[in-house]
Amino acid sequence: MSSTFFMYYLFIMSVFCLSTQRRHLCCVHPLFSAMHSADIIFHVREKPHEHFRRCGNNLIYEAKITLKQALLGCEMAVPTIDGVTLPLKLPGIIKPCSHHRIPGYGMPLTRSPQQRGDLLVCFKIIFPAELPVECLEAVKHFPDE
């Protein structure tokens, strides 16, 4: 095995991690074979975020709220990808699996970075393990809708 071939082999087996933009993490795995001669194939994986999931240009934030907040409405603070916290006032009843759309706080569009997708706040309602007797009596008088 010649030294040139050995160095070429080491180059092929190496993995390069580089940060392309603030919102992307790119891991480059160069692949050279007879089928892909002189091509570099990029496998781009998004780094999972602590608070958000991505759906196209939109971001999804799952907010956990109590049953009391879901029935009576609430005010909450919603984080954004830029680190800003937005106040969100939700009057009235919040149904399970409902969401609230905040336009312009998602990911920047690729071809037009001044425009952004939306931030979707999805609500996960935390039900109590048990209710006091007074609450159970009050619930019995709710309409059957």
PDB file of N, CA and C in Angstrom, residues 64-74 92-96 124-132 135-136 139 142:
ATOM      1  N   LYS A  64     -47.200  22.734  28.722  1.00  0.00           N
ATOM      2  CA  LYS A  64     -47.949  21.906  29.670  1.00  0.00           C
ATOM      3  C   LYS A  64     -48.749  22.837  30.575  1.00  0.00           C
ATOM      4  N   ILE A  65     -50.060  22.599  30.619  1.00  0.00           N
ATOM      5  CA  ILE A  65     -50.931  23.422  31.457  1.00  0.00           C
ATOM      6  C   ILE A  65     -51.785  22.502  32.323  1.00  0.00           C
ATOM      7  N   THR A  66     -52.254  23.034  33.437  1.00  0.00           N
ATOM      8  CA  THR A  66     -53.080  22.244  34.346  1.00  0.00           C
ATOM      9  C   THR A  66     -54.531  22.250  33.855  1.00  0.00           C
ATOM     10  N   LEU A  67     -55.338  21.383  34.422  1.00  0.00           N
ATOM     11  CA  LEU A  67     -56.756  21.321  34.075  1.00  0.00           C
ATOM     12  C   LEU A  67     -57.441  22.637  34.431  1.00  0.00           C
ATOM     13  N   LYS A  68     -57.079  23.224  35.560  1.00  0.00           N
ATOM     14  CA  LYS A  68     -57.652  24.503  35.972  1.00  0.00           C
ATOM     15  C   LYS A  68     -57.343  25.589  34.939  1.00  0.00           C
ATOM     16  N   GLN A  69     -56.107  25.642  34.467  1.00  0.00           N
ATOM     17  CA  GLN A  69     -55.734  26.620  33.451  1.00  0.00           C
ATOM     18  C   GLN A  69     -56.479  26.367  32.140  1.00  0.00           C
ATOM     19  N   ALA A  70     -56.684  25.092  31.806  1.00  0.00           N
ATOM     20  CA  ALA A  70     -57.382  24.756  30.563  1.00  0.00           C
ATOM     21  C   ALA A  70     -58.850  25.156  30.625  1.00  0.00           C
ATOM     22  N   LEU A  71     -59.468  25.071  31.794  1.00  0.00           N
ATOM     23  CA  LEU A  71     -60.886  25.406  31.930  1.00  0.00           C
ATOM     24  C   LEU A  71     -61.137  26.905  32.109  1.00  0.00           C
ATOM     25  N   LEU A  72     -60.237  27.578  32.811  1.00  0.00           N
ATOM     26  CA  LEU A  72     -60.464  28.986  33.150  1.00  0.00           C
ATOM     27  C   LEU A  72     -59.664  29.956  32.289  1.00  0.00           C
ATOM     28  N   GLY A  73     -58.742  29.450  31.480  1.00  0.00           N
ATOM     29  CA  GLY A  73     -57.851  30.317  30.728  1.00  0.00           C
ATOM     30  C   GLY A  73     -56.634  30.653  31.567  1.00  0.00           C
ATOM     31  N   CYS A  74     -55.630  31.190  30.936  1.00  0.00           N
ATOM     32  CA  CYS A  74     -54.402  31.492  31.681  1.00  0.00           C
ATOM     33  C   CYS A  74     -53.538  32.461  30.900  1.00  0.00           C
ATOM     34  N   GLY A  92     -60.679  31.796  28.322  1.00  0.00           N
ATOM     35  CA  GLY A  92     -61.657  30.742  28.063  1.00  0.00           C
ATOM     36  C   GLY A  92     -61.092  29.345  28.099  1.00  0.00           C
ATOM     37  N   ILE A  93     -61.840  28.434  27.498  1.00  0.00           N
ATOM     38  CA  ILE A  93     -61.534  27.001  27.572  1.00  0.00           C
ATOM     39  C   ILE A  93     -60.527  26.617  26.487  1.00  0.00           C
ATOM     40  N   ILE A  94     -59.513  25.870  26.888  1.00  0.00           N
ATOM     41  CA  ILE A  94     -58.515  25.342  25.967  1.00  0.00           C
ATOM     42  C   ILE A  94     -58.781  23.844  25.830  1.00  0.00           C
ATOM     43  N   LYS A  95     -59.085  23.400  24.620  1.00  0.00           N
ATOM     44  CA  LYS A  95     -59.411  21.996  24.390  1.00  0.00           C
ATOM     45  C   LYS A  95     -58.134  21.178  24.237  1.00  0.00           C
ATOM     46  N   PRO A  96     -58.181  19.879  24.574  1.00  0.00           N
ATOM     47  CA  PRO A  96     -57.013  19.020  24.356  1.00  0.00           C
ATOM     48  C   PRO A  96     -56.630  18.997  22.873  1.00  0.00           C
ATOM     49  N   LYS A 124     -50.606  20.643  26.148  1.00  0.00           N
ATOM     50  CA  LYS A 124     -50.740  19.331  26.775  1.00  0.00           C
ATOM     51  C   LYS A 124     -51.327  19.573  28.159  1.00  0.00           C
ATOM     52  N   ILE A 125     -52.537  19.053  28.362  1.00  0.00           N
ATOM     53  CA  ILE A 125     -53.241  19.306  29.615  1.00  0.00           C
ATOM     54  C   ILE A 125     -52.887  18.223  30.618  1.00  0.00           C
ATOM     55  N   ILE A 126     -52.418  18.630  31.783  1.00  0.00           N
ATOM     56  CA  ILE A 126     -52.053  17.721  32.864  1.00  0.00           C
ATOM     57  C   ILE A 126     -53.282  17.551  33.763  1.00  0.00           C
ATOM     58  N   PHE A 127     -53.810  16.343  33.800  1.00  0.00           N
ATOM     59  CA  PHE A 127     -54.979  16.062  34.619  1.00  0.00           C
ATOM     60  C   PHE A 127     -54.550  15.675  36.037  1.00  0.00           C
ATOM     61  N   PRO A 128     -55.330  16.082  37.040  1.00  0.00           N
ATOM     62  CA  PRO A 128     -54.971  15.723  38.419  1.00  0.00           C
ATOM     63  C   PRO A 128     -55.229  14.235  38.672  1.00  0.00           C
ATOM     64  N   ALA A 129     -54.513  13.683  39.641  1.00  0.00           N
ATOM     65  CA  ALA A 129     -54.690  12.267  39.987  1.00  0.00           C
ATOM     66  C   ALA A 129     -56.031  12.041  40.679  1.00  0.00           C
ATOM     67  N   GLU A 130     -56.464  13.015  41.469  1.00  0.00           N
ATOM     68  CA  GLU A 130     -57.770  12.912  42.136  1.00  0.00           C
ATOM     69  C   GLU A 130     -58.321  14.317  42.361  1.00  0.00           C
ATOM     70  N   LEU A 131     -59.655  14.391  42.524  1.00  0.00           N
ATOM     71  CA  LEU A 131     -60.327  15.668  42.743  1.00  0.00           C
ATOM     72  C   LEU A 131     -61.054  15.642  44.078  1.00  0.00           C
ATOM     73  N   PRO A 132     -61.158  16.796  44.739  1.00  0.00           N
ATOM     74  CA  PRO A 132     -61.956  16.859  45.965  1.00  0.00           C
ATOM     75  C   PRO A 132     -63.437  16.614  45.645  1.00  0.00           C
ATOM     76  N   CYS A 135     -65.429  19.431  43.981  1.00  0.00           N
ATOM     77  CA  CYS A 135     -65.176  19.590  42.541  1.00  0.00           C
ATOM     78  C   CYS A 135     -65.945  18.542  41.740  1.00  0.00           C
ATOM     79  N   LEU A 136     -65.993  17.321  42.245  1.00  0.00           N
ATOM     80  CA  LEU A 136     -66.734  16.269  41.554  1.00  0.00           C
ATOM     81  C   LEU A 136     -68.220  16.607  41.472  1.00  0.00           C
ATOM     82  N   VAL A 139     -68.673  19.228  38.784  1.00  0.00           N
ATOM     83  CA  VAL A 139     -68.526  18.660  37.443  1.00  0.00           C
ATOM     84  C   VAL A 139     -69.793  17.936  37.008  1.00  0.00           C
ATOM     85  N   PHE A 142     -72.083  20.051  34.887  1.00  0.00           N
ATOM     86  CA  PHE A 142     -71.644  20.531  33.579  1.00  0.00           C
ATOM     87  C   PHE A 142     -72.577  20.023  32.489  1.00  0.00           C
TER      88      PHE A 142
END
